[in-house]
Every structure is written in C-alpha cells, then in structure tokens.
PDB file of C-alpha atoms in Angstrom:
ATOM      1  CA  UNK A 600      78.646  -3.293 -56.665  1.00 35.00           C
ATOM      2  CA  UNK A 601      75.359  -1.408 -56.391  1.00 30.00           C
ATOM      3  CA  UNK A 602      77.212   1.818 -55.504  1.00 34.00           C
ATOM      4  CA  UNK A 603      79.591   1.271 -58.416  1.00 32.00           C
ATOM      5  CA  UNK A 604      76.695   0.832 -60.847  1.00 30.00           C
ATOM      6  CA  UNK A 605      75.051   4.012 -59.516  1.00 30.00           C
ATOM      7  CA  UNK A 606      78.281   5.967 -59.987  1.00 30.00           C
ATOM      8  CA  UNK A 607      78.715   4.581 -63.496  1.00 30.00           C
ATOM      9  CA  UNK A 608      75.086   5.375 -64.397  1.00 33.00           C
ATOM     10  CA  UNK A 609      75.476   8.902 -62.990  1.00 33.00           C
ATOM     11  CA  UNK A 610      78.583   9.501 -65.081  1.00 36.00           C
ATOM     12  CA  UNK A 611      76.882   8.145 -68.157  1.00 35.00           C
ATOM     13  CA  UNK A 612      73.840  10.336 -67.556  1.00 39.00           C
ATOM     14  CA  UNK A 613      76.036  13.413 -67.123  1.00 38.00           C
ATOM     15  CA  UNK A 614      77.870  12.585 -70.325  1.00 39.00           C
ATOM     16  CA  UNK A 615      74.580  12.128 -72.158  1.00 37.00           C
ATOM     17  CA  UNK A 616      73.302  15.487 -70.936  1.00 34.00           C
ATOM     18  CA  UNK A 617      76.518  17.190 -72.060  1.00 35.00           C
ATOM     19  CA  UNK A 618      76.389  15.488 -75.455  1.00 38.00           C
ATOM     20  CA  UNK A 619      72.742  16.453 -75.913  1.00 35.00           C
ATOM     21  CA  UNK A 620      73.535  20.075 -75.094  1.00 37.00           C
ATOM     22  CA  UNK A 621      76.354  20.150 -77.612  1.00 36.00           C
ATOM     23  CA  UNK A 622      74.290  18.487 -80.329  1.00 35.00           C
ATOM     24  CA  UNK A 623      71.028  20.363 -79.762  1.00 35.00           C
ATOM     25  CA  UNK A 624      71.792  23.238 -82.148  1.00 36.00           C
ATOM     26  CA  UNK A 625      72.654  20.752 -84.876  1.00 35.00           C
ATOM     27  CA  UNK A 626      69.560  18.606 -84.359  1.00 37.00           C
ATOM     28  CA  UNK A 627      66.996  21.383 -83.996  1.00 38.00           C
ATOM     29  CA  UNK A 628      63.801  20.633 -85.917  1.00 40.00           C
ATOM     30  CA  UNK A 629      62.141  23.136 -88.238  1.00 42.00           C
ATOM     31  CA  UNK A 630      59.446  23.631 -85.604  1.00 43.00           C
ATOM     32  CA  UNK A 631      62.014  24.583 -82.991  1.00 42.00           C
ATOM     33  CA  UNK A 632      62.985  27.732 -84.898  1.00 53.00           C
ATOM     34  CA  UNK A 633      59.368  28.756 -85.447  1.00 60.00           C
ATOM     35  CA  UNK A 634      59.330  30.710 -82.180  1.00 61.00           C
ATOM     36  CA  UNK A 635      61.017  33.608 -83.957  1.00 87.00           C
ATOM     37  CA  UNK A 636      58.265  34.093 -86.580  1.00 96.00           C
ATOM     38  CA  UNK A 637      55.034  36.074 -86.385  1.00 97.00           C
ATOM     39  CA  UNK A 638      51.844  34.205 -87.239  1.00 98.00           C
ATOM     40  CA  UNK A 639      48.872  35.883 -88.927  1.00 98.00           C
ATOM     41  CA  UNK A 640      46.343  37.106 -86.351  1.00 98.00           C
ATOM     42  CA  UNK A 641      43.531  34.637 -85.730  1.00 97.00           C
ATOM     43  CA  UNK A 642      39.920  35.498 -86.596  1.00 98.00           C
ATOM     44  CA  UNK A 643      41.061  38.385 -88.785  1.00 98.00           C
ATOM     45  CA  UNK A 644      39.558  39.950 -91.867  1.00 98.00           C
ATOM     46  CA  UNK A 645      41.141  37.971 -94.717  1.00 98.00           C
ATOM     47  CA  UNK A 646      41.265  38.259 -98.491  1.00 98.00           C
ATOM     48  CA  UNK A 647      42.595  35.652-100.916  1.00 98.00           C
ATOM     49  CA  UNK A 648      44.179  37.470-103.853  1.00 98.00           C
ATOM     50  CA  UNK A 649      46.322  34.791-105.509  1.00 98.00           C
ATOM     51  CA  UNK A 650      44.528  35.356-108.825  1.00 96.00           C
ATOM     52  CA  UNK A 651      45.497  39.023-108.964  1.00 97.00           C
ATOM     53  CA  UNK A 652      46.291  41.784-106.487  1.00 97.00           C
ATOM     54  CA  UNK A 653      43.906  44.670-105.786  1.00 97.00           C
ATOM     55  CA  UNK A 654      43.193  47.130-102.993  1.00 97.00           C
ATOM     56  CA  UNK A 655      41.990  45.036-100.042  1.00 97.00           C
ATOM     57  CA  UNK A 656      38.381  45.639 -98.964  1.00 96.00           C
ATOM     58  CA  UNK A 657      37.655  47.498 -95.731  1.00 96.00           C
ATOM     59  CA  UNK A 658      38.252  45.406 -92.643  1.00 97.00           C
ATOM     60  CA  UNK A 659      40.895  43.161 -94.210  1.00 98.00           C
ATOM     61  CA  UNK A 660      44.087  42.846 -92.159  1.00 98.00           C
ATOM     62  CA  UNK A 661      45.530  39.653 -93.684  1.00 98.00           C
ATOM     63  CA  UNK A 662      45.973  39.027 -97.393  1.00 98.00           C
ATOM     64  CA  UNK A 663      47.515  36.225 -99.452  1.00 98.00           C
ATOM     65  CA  UNK A 664      49.070  37.127-102.821  1.00 98.00           C
ATOM     66  CA  UNK A 665      51.142  35.360-105.450  1.00 98.00           C
ATOM     67  CA  UNK A 666      54.915  35.548-105.070  1.00 98.00           C
ATOM     68  CA  UNK A 667      55.109  37.663-108.234  1.00 97.00           C
ATOM     69  CA  UNK A 668      52.967  40.389-106.626  1.00 98.00           C
ATOM     70  CA  UNK A 669      53.923  42.986-104.043  1.00 98.00           C
ATOM     71  CA  UNK A 670      52.559  42.833-100.493  1.00 98.00           C
ATOM     72  CA  UNK A 671      49.704  45.118 -99.404  1.00 98.00           C
ATOM     73  CA  UNK A 672      51.030  48.036 -97.382  1.00 97.00           C
ATOM     74  CA  UNK A 673      50.272  47.963 -93.683  1.00 97.00           C
ATOM     75  CA  UNK A 674      48.748  44.468 -93.655  1.00 98.00           C
ATOM     76  CA  UNK A 675      49.938  40.970 -92.746  1.00 98.00           C
ATOM     77  CA  UNK A 676      50.958  39.440 -96.089  1.00 98.00           C
ATOM     78  CA  UNK A 677      51.199  35.771 -97.011  1.00 98.00           C
ATOM     79  CA  UNK A 678      53.222  34.827-100.102  1.00 98.00           C
ATOM     80  CA  UNK A 679      51.660  32.117-102.283  1.00 98.00           C
ATOM     81  CA  UNK A 680      54.181  29.724-103.888  1.00 98.00           C
ATOM     82  CA  UNK A 681      53.307  26.772-106.114  1.00 98.00           C
ATOM     83  CA  UNK A 682      55.890  24.556-104.454  1.00 98.00           C
ATOM     84  CA  UNK A 683      54.925  21.002-105.410  1.00 98.00           C
ATOM     85  CA  UNK A 684      53.709  21.480-108.985  1.00 98.00           C
ATOM     86  CA  UNK A 685      54.673  23.564-112.018  1.00 98.00           C
ATOM     87  CA  UNK A 686      52.640  26.509-113.235  1.00 94.00           C
ATOM     88  CA  UNK A 687      51.169  25.897-116.720  1.00 93.00           C
ATOM     89  CA  UNK A 688      53.633  26.959-119.384  1.00 92.00           C
ATOM     90  CA  UNK A 689      56.638  26.849-117.044  1.00 95.00           C
ATOM     91  CA  UNK A 690      57.819  23.254-117.515  1.00 95.00           C
ATOM     92  CA  UNK A 691      60.760  24.524-119.544  1.00 95.00           C
ATOM     93  CA  UNK A 692      62.068  26.454-116.537  1.00 97.00           C
ATOM     94  CA  UNK A 693      62.676  23.194-114.653  1.00 98.00           C
ATOM     95  CA  UNK A 694      65.325  20.533-115.243  1.00 97.00           C
ATOM     96  CA  UNK A 695      63.586  17.753-117.127  1.00 97.00           C
ATOM     97  CA  UNK A 696      64.521  15.068-114.606  1.00 98.00           C
ATOM     98  CA  UNK A 697      62.773  16.998-111.812  1.00 98.00           C
ATOM     99  CA  UNK A 698      59.374  16.506-113.450  1.00 98.00           C
ATOM    100  CA  UNK A 699      57.567  13.404-112.204  1.00 98.00           C
ATOM    101  CA  UNK A 700      57.209  10.788-114.938  1.00 98.00           C
ATOM    102  CA  UNK A 701      55.235   7.570-115.127  1.00 97.00           C
ATOM    103  CA  UNK A 702      56.529   4.176-116.287  1.00 96.00           C
ATOM    104  CA  UNK A 703      56.133   5.261-119.920  1.00 96.00           C
ATOM    105  CA  UNK A 704      58.202   8.390-119.403  1.00 97.00           C
ATOM    106  CA  UNK A 705      55.215  10.719-119.591  1.00 97.00           C
ATOM    107  CA  UNK A 706      55.076  13.719-117.276  1.00 98.00           C
ATOM    108  CA  UNK A 707      52.388  13.262-114.616  1.00 98.00           C
ATOM    109  CA  UNK A 708      49.876  16.110-114.816  1.00 97.00           C
ATOM    110  CA  UNK A 709      47.391  17.340-112.236  1.00 96.00           C
ATOM    111  CA  UNK A 710      44.222  17.039-114.366  1.00 93.00           C
ATOM    112  CA  UNK A 711      42.383  19.733-112.427  1.00 92.00           C
ATOM    113  CA  UNK A 712      44.843  22.527-113.185  1.00 92.00           C
ATOM    114  CA  UNK A 713      47.029  21.189-115.997  1.00 95.00           C
ATOM    115  CA  UNK A 714      50.159  21.384-113.827  1.00 97.00           C
ATOM    116  CA  UNK A 715      53.108  18.992-113.963  1.00 98.00           C
ATOM    117  CA  UNK A 716      54.032  17.357-110.660  1.00 98.00           C
ATOM    118  CA  UNK A 717      57.560  17.634-109.300  1.00 98.00           C
ATOM    119  CA  UNK A 718      59.522  14.457-108.576  1.00 98.00           C
ATOM    120  CA  UNK A 719      60.095  14.273-104.814  1.00 98.00           C
ATOM    121  CA  UNK A 720      61.061  10.604-104.631  1.00 98.00           C
ATOM    122  CA  UNK A 721      64.739  10.984-103.749  1.00 98.00           C
ATOM    123  CA  UNK A 722      66.580  13.213-101.332  1.00 98.00           C
ATOM    124  CA  UNK A 723      68.852  14.479-104.114  1.00 98.00           C
ATOM    125  CA  UNK A 724      65.888  15.640-106.184  1.00 98.00           C
ATOM    126  CA  UNK A 725      64.115  17.133-103.172  1.00 98.00           C
ATOM    127  CA  UNK A 726      67.235  19.151-102.394  1.00 98.00           C
ATOM    128  CA  UNK A 727      67.434  20.495-105.945  1.00 98.00           C
ATOM    129  CA  UNK A 728      63.743  21.349-106.071  1.00 98.00           C
ATOM    130  CA  UNK A 729      63.909  22.998-102.663  1.00 98.00           C
ATOM    131  CA  UNK A 730      66.895  25.088-103.743  1.00 98.00           C
ATOM    132  CA  UNK A 731      64.770  26.670-106.476  1.00 98.00           C
ATOM    133  CA  UNK A 732      61.645  27.112-104.383  1.00 98.00           C
ATOM    134  CA  UNK A 733      63.651  28.475-101.462  1.00 98.00           C
ATOM    135  CA  UNK A 734      64.949  31.101-103.863  1.00 98.00           C
ATOM    136  CA  UNK A 735      61.339  32.140-104.386  1.00 98.00           C
ATOM    137  CA  UNK A 736      60.860  32.220-100.607  1.00 98.00           C
ATOM    138  CA  UNK A 737      63.871  34.532-100.381  1.00 98.00           C
ATOM    139  CA  UNK A 738      62.097  36.771-102.877  1.00 98.00           C
ATOM    140  CA  UNK A 739      58.987  36.789-100.672  1.00 98.00           C
ATOM    141  CA  UNK A 740      61.128  37.894 -97.757  1.00 98.00           C
ATOM    142  CA  UNK A 741      62.857  40.646 -99.696  1.00 98.00           C
ATOM    143  CA  UNK A 742      59.507  42.033-100.844  1.00 98.00           C
ATOM    144  CA  UNK A 743      58.240  42.287 -97.267  1.00 98.00           C
ATOM    145  CA  UNK A 744      55.910  39.293 -96.893  1.00 98.00           C
ATOM    146  CA  UNK A 745      55.578  37.873 -93.368  1.00 98.00           C
ATOM    147  CA  UNK A 746      54.634  34.304 -94.278  1.00 98.00           C
ATOM    148  CA  UNK A 747      54.685  31.798 -97.117  1.00 98.00           C
ATOM    149  CA  UNK A 748      51.956  29.456 -98.381  1.00 98.00           C
ATOM    150  CA  UNK A 749      53.438  26.495-100.328  1.00 98.00           C
ATOM    151  CA  UNK A 750      50.629  25.066-102.446  1.00 98.00           C
ATOM    152  CA  UNK A 751      49.907  21.493-103.564  1.00 98.00           C
ATOM    153  CA  UNK A 752      51.331  19.747-100.501  1.00 98.00           C
ATOM    154  CA  UNK A 753      48.838  16.999-101.375  1.00 98.00           C
ATOM    155  CA  UNK A 754      50.208  16.444-104.891  1.00 98.00           C
ATOM    156  CA  UNK A 755      51.061  12.871-103.899  1.00 98.00           C
ATOM    157  CA  UNK A 756      47.326  12.135-104.031  1.00 97.00           C
ATOM    158  CA  UNK A 757      47.384  12.965-107.772  1.00 97.00           C
ATOM    159  CA  UNK A 758      50.688  11.228-108.560  1.00 98.00           C
ATOM    160  CA  UNK A 759      49.400   7.853-109.805  1.00 96.00           C
ATOM    161  CA  UNK A 760      50.810   6.387-106.575  1.00 97.00           C
ATOM    162  CA  UNK A 761      54.346   7.442-107.493  1.00 98.00           C
ATOM    163  CA  UNK A 762      54.734   9.859-104.576  1.00 98.00           C
ATOM    164  CA  UNK A 763      54.119   9.156-100.906  1.00 98.00           C
ATOM    165  CA  UNK A 764      53.221  11.188 -97.847  1.00 98.00           C
ATOM    166  CA  UNK A 765      56.768  10.557 -96.623  1.00 98.00           C
ATOM    167  CA  UNK A 766      58.153  12.208 -99.784  1.00 98.00           C
ATOM    168  CA  UNK A 767      55.920  15.239 -99.282  1.00 98.00           C
ATOM    169  CA  UNK A 768      56.834  15.636 -95.619  1.00 98.00           C
ATOM    170  CA  UNK A 769      60.576  15.253 -96.203  1.00 98.00           C
ATOM    171  CA  UNK A 770      60.344  18.035 -98.784  1.00 98.00           C
ATOM    172  CA  UNK A 771      58.122  20.395 -96.772  1.00 98.00           C
ATOM    173  CA  UNK A 772      60.659  20.198 -93.931  1.00 98.00           C
ATOM    174  CA  UNK A 773      63.292  21.663 -96.252  1.00 98.00           C
ATOM    175  CA  UNK A 774      60.972  24.570 -97.049  1.00 98.00           C
ATOM    176  CA  UNK A 775      59.874  25.180 -93.463  1.00 98.00           C
ATOM    177  CA  UNK A 776      63.436  25.213 -92.167  1.00 98.00           C
ATOM    178  CA  UNK A 777      64.414  27.728 -94.836  1.00 98.00           C
ATOM    179  CA  UNK A 778      61.348  29.908 -94.258  1.00 98.00           C
ATOM    180  CA  UNK A 779      61.999  30.008 -90.521  1.00 98.00           C
ATOM    181  CA  UNK A 780      65.607  30.897 -91.197  1.00 97.00           C
ATOM    182  CA  UNK A 781      64.305  33.907 -93.111  1.00 97.00           C
ATOM    183  CA  UNK A 782      61.970  34.857 -90.258  1.00 98.00           C
ATOM    184  CA  UNK A 783      58.865  33.823 -92.206  1.00 98.00           C
ATOM    185  CA  UNK A 784      55.953  31.797 -90.888  1.00 98.00           C
ATOM    186  CA  UNK A 785      54.906  28.915 -93.127  1.00 98.00           C
ATOM    187  CA  UNK A 786      51.442  27.494 -93.741  1.00 98.00           C
ATOM    188  CA  UNK A 787      50.183  23.999 -94.262  1.00 98.00           C
ATOM    189  CA  UNK A 788      48.006  24.251 -97.376  1.00 98.00           C
ATOM    190  CA  UNK A 789      45.100  21.783 -97.257  1.00 98.00           C
ATOM    191  CA  UNK A 790      46.223  18.121 -96.779  1.00 98.00           C
ATOM    192  CA  UNK A 791      44.170  17.613 -93.632  1.00 98.00           C
ATOM    193  CA  UNK A 792      45.383  14.013 -93.313  1.00 98.00           C
ATOM    194  CA  UNK A 793      48.861  15.299 -92.388  1.00 98.00           C
ATOM    195  CA  UNK A 794      47.731  18.037 -90.003  1.00 98.00           C
ATOM    196  CA  UNK A 795      48.595  15.894 -86.986  1.00 97.00           C
ATOM    197  CA  UNK A 796      52.259  15.942 -88.056  1.00 98.00           C
ATOM    198  CA  UNK A 797      52.439  19.714 -88.421  1.00 97.00           C
ATOM    199  CA  UNK A 798      54.905  20.237 -85.523  1.00 98.00           C
ATOM    200  CA  UNK A 799      57.360  17.645 -86.843  1.00 98.00           C
ATOM    201  CA  UNK A 800      57.044  19.213 -90.299  1.00 98.00           C
ATOM    202  CA  UNK A 801      57.648  22.736 -88.990  1.00 98.00           C
ATOM    203  CA  UNK A 802      54.311  24.199 -90.086  1.00 98.00           C
ATOM    204  CA  UNK A 803      52.883  27.170 -88.193  1.00 98.00           C
ATOM    205  CA  UNK A 804      49.321  27.741 -89.389  1.00 98.00           C
ATOM    206  CA  UNK A 805      46.873  26.309 -91.914  1.00 98.00           C
ATOM    207  CA  UNK A 806      45.286  27.617 -95.097  1.00 98.00           C
ATOM    208  CA  UNK A 807      42.323  25.326 -95.637  1.00 98.00           C
ATOM    209  CA  UNK A 808      40.233  25.404 -98.789  1.00 98.00           C
ATOM    210  CA  UNK A 809      36.645  24.229 -98.353  1.00 98.00           C
ATOM    211  CA  UNK A 810      37.063  22.787 -94.880  1.00 98.00           C
ATOM    212  CA  UNK A 811      33.508  23.992 -94.191  1.00 98.00           C
ATOM    213  CA  UNK A 812      32.079  22.303 -97.266  1.00 98.00           C
ATOM    214  CA  UNK A 813      33.885  19.034 -96.510  1.00 98.00           C
ATOM    215  CA  UNK A 814      33.333  19.319 -92.742  1.00 98.00           C
ATOM    216  CA  UNK A 815      37.085  19.282 -91.987  1.00 98.00           C
ATOM    217  CA  UNK A 816      37.588  22.561 -90.104  1.00 98.00           C
ATOM    218  CA  UNK A 817      37.607  20.775 -86.750  1.00 98.00           C
ATOM    219  CA  UNK A 818      40.424  18.518 -87.940  1.00 98.00           C
ATOM    220  CA  UNK A 819      42.525  21.583 -88.724  1.00 98.00           C
ATOM    221  CA  UNK A 820      41.764  23.314 -85.420  1.00 98.00           C
ATOM    222  CA  UNK A 821      42.687  20.130 -83.547  1.00 98.00           C
ATOM    223  CA  UNK A 822      46.218  20.560 -84.916  1.00 98.00           C
ATOM    224  CA  UNK A 823      46.542  24.340 -85.355  1.00 98.00           C
ATOM    225  CA  UNK A 824      44.114  25.790 -82.813  1.00 98.00           C
ATOM    226  CA  UNK A 825      42.568  28.994 -84.139  1.00 98.00           C
ATOM    227  CA  UNK A 826      45.500  29.607 -86.498  1.00 98.00           C
ATOM    228  CA  UNK A 827      43.449  28.455 -89.485  1.00 98.00           C
ATOM    229  CA  UNK A 828      42.489  30.527 -92.540  1.00 98.00           C
ATOM    230  CA  UNK A 829      39.455  29.182 -94.389  1.00 98.00           C
ATOM    231  CA  UNK A 830      38.600  29.776 -98.057  1.00 98.00           C
ATOM    232  CA  UNK A 831      35.248  28.537 -99.313  1.00 98.00           C
ATOM    233  CA  UNK A 832      34.086  28.517-102.932  1.00 98.00           C
ATOM    234  CA  UNK A 833      30.315  28.151-102.612  1.00 98.00           C
ATOM    235  CA  UNK A 834      27.458  29.290-100.393  1.00 98.00           C
ATOM    236  CA  UNK A 835      27.065  25.930 -98.656  1.00 98.00           C
ATOM    237  CA  UNK A 836      30.692  25.843 -97.597  1.00 98.00           C
ATOM    238  CA  UNK A 837      30.607  29.426 -96.336  1.00 98.00           C
ATOM    239  CA  UNK A 838      27.431  28.759 -94.348  1.00 98.00           C
ATOM    240  CA  UNK A 839      28.903  25.683 -92.674  1.00 98.00           C
ATOM    241  CA  UNK A 840      32.228  27.369 -91.921  1.00 98.00           C
ATOM    242  CA  UNK A 841      30.561  30.458 -90.482  1.00 98.00           C
ATOM    243  CA  UNK A 842      28.088  28.435 -88.447  1.00 98.00           C
ATOM    244  CA  UNK A 843      30.758  26.360 -86.772  1.00 97.00           C
ATOM    245  CA  UNK A 844      33.816  28.617 -86.785  1.00 98.00           C
ATOM    246  CA  UNK A 845      32.741  32.162 -87.614  1.00 98.00           C
ATOM    247  CA  UNK A 846      33.661  33.501 -84.174  1.00 97.00           C
ATOM    248  CA  UNK A 847      37.162  31.997 -84.072  1.00 98.00           C
ATOM    249  CA  UNK A 848      38.661  31.532 -87.560  1.00 98.00           C
ATOM    250  CA  UNK A 849      39.467  33.793 -90.522  1.00 98.00           C
ATOM    251  CA  UNK A 850      36.892  32.867 -93.177  1.00 98.00           C
ATOM    252  CA  UNK A 851      36.206  34.140 -96.685  1.00 98.00           C
ATOM    253  CA  UNK A 852      34.324  32.933 -99.743  1.00 98.00           C
ATOM    254  CA  UNK A 853      35.967  33.595-103.108  1.00 98.00           C
ATOM    255  CA  UNK A 854      35.214  32.605-106.682  1.00 98.00           C
ATOM    256  CA  UNK A 855      37.015  29.470-107.847  1.00 96.00           C
ATOM    257  CA  UNK A 856      39.393  31.419-110.100  1.00 96.00           C
ATOM    258  CA  UNK A 857      40.156  33.861-107.253  1.00 97.00           C
ATOM    259  CA  UNK A 858      39.524  36.706-109.701  1.00 97.00           C
ATOM    260  CA  UNK A 859      40.604  40.280-108.979  1.00 96.00           C
ATOM    261  CA  UNK A 860      37.924  42.810-108.117  1.00 96.00           C
ATOM    262  CA  UNK A 861      36.341  44.400-111.178  1.00 92.00           C
ATOM    263  CA  UNK A 862      36.424  41.218-113.254  1.00 92.00           C
ATOM    264  CA  UNK A 863      33.239  39.479-114.263  1.00 90.00           C
ATOM    265  CA  UNK A 864      33.724  36.394-112.075  1.00 94.00           C
ATOM    266  CA  UNK A 865      34.710  38.197-108.864  1.00 97.00           C
ATOM    267  CA  UNK A 866      33.003  36.925-105.711  1.00 98.00           C
ATOM    268  CA  UNK A 867      33.886  37.763-102.134  1.00 98.00           C
ATOM    269  CA  UNK A 868      31.732  37.079 -99.079  1.00 98.00           C
ATOM    270  CA  UNK A 869      32.434  36.792 -95.361  1.00 98.00           C
ATOM    271  CA  UNK A 870      30.505  35.606 -92.314  1.00 96.00           C
TER     272      UNK A 870
END
C-alpha cells in the first residue's frame, strides 16, 4: 500500500508539473514580464519637467515629461500620465459614470489640485478606464519614451473612503501589464504604504515626492533598492534627502508648480 501511494503521488506530482508548465504563460504576473524593460539608471542626474518641457540642464540623463510633450533626445525619458484622476477642464472627455461620485451624486474632487477622481470600484469600470489610459501609454511608446509614471496612485486616500487600496492595486496591475507589453518600465508614484507590494503590482521603480521631507526614502529603498527618483519641493526636504541618500539615489528639488526654466517661479537644485 505504501508503494502504491508513492506511485500515485509521483504521478500526481508529474501531472501537476505538466499542468503548471502549460498554464504558466497564461498566469504570468505583470512583474514577470518586467525583465524585458530597461529601468532608469540609478543615482543619475534627473530633471522633473511635467510642468513644461525645456532643454535639460547639463548633467541630466533622466527626465520626466508630460505625455503631451516629446521626449528629450538622447536621454532616458519617463512619460507622466495622470492615471487615477482627471486633469482640470477634462471631465467632459470621460464617460460620466467613470467619475467617482459620493452618496449625493456629486463628483469627488481632489481639493489640492481640483481634479475629479476616477471610479475604480468595479472591475468593469477599471477595465474601461484602463483602456483609455493604456491608449495614452501607447502614445508614450510611439513617441519614444522608455518608461511611464502613472500619477495619483494614492487617490483612494482622497476619495471620502469610497475607494480602497485593493481597488488601486487591481487597476495599477492593468496598467503595468500593458506597459510591460509595450516594453516600457512603469513607476510607482508616491504611495509608500503600498511599496511592499510593488512586485505583485508589477512596478519597476519609484518616483517619490518629498520622501526626504517626510523621512520616507528608506521605505522606498527597502522595496525598490536604489531604483528611486526623489523630488523635493523645499530646502529642508532636499537637505534630508541628500544627507541620507545623495550618493545612491536620483534627487532633485523643483518648485511646487514644476515650472519650465525661464518662468518666474522656476527652481531647480540638486545635492
């Protein structure tokens, strides 16, 4: 009987291995396909140009620009996409039912930037939203960007408790799988509380605003190693980031509006 059970278990194990091999391509996670993408170089000269493109300063090798801009020739380019919220004035470009609404039917607005939140609560809506945003990611690819930066991953924290971290992660997986399919790396933007799940969510590197100021840079490096790009918006944050991470991470200070060079509010400092 013991020998029979061993033979049965062996057959079952062999069948399981065969089944796993056949199913593996179908069950591959977004992270599994990330091996084919190129990440931005760590500890590189970086410039954050999402407020308007301009000639990168000397020493810059990595730049992030809005999806409507063209990439900087000869550099590593990251394509900024507002993926979880709606740019001011663009609500009419979205189906009305894809805008997050409260119990009174009012659109939920991010008070800091005046942006409507997208409704990620059901798989059907996430699929429709992702279809539009993935079209933007396709545009990033066709322009020659090497990576994409989907902003407002943490919109659930401004959703009046209507959205959850599970909603956000289910949606980001749709974007990361599509980006990887296009050969693009994809960043986790802020949202340090979800950094530990970055592999499951298919995220390759981090773009962290004010991790120096809020003393969070170590939490990002615990998940992403040195593949972290830091943007600070005041002198205190830059000092802290440079003191702790200046020899390993890409760090820049910009003005809060991320103004283009030549404008009155333009600020850019590095370590």
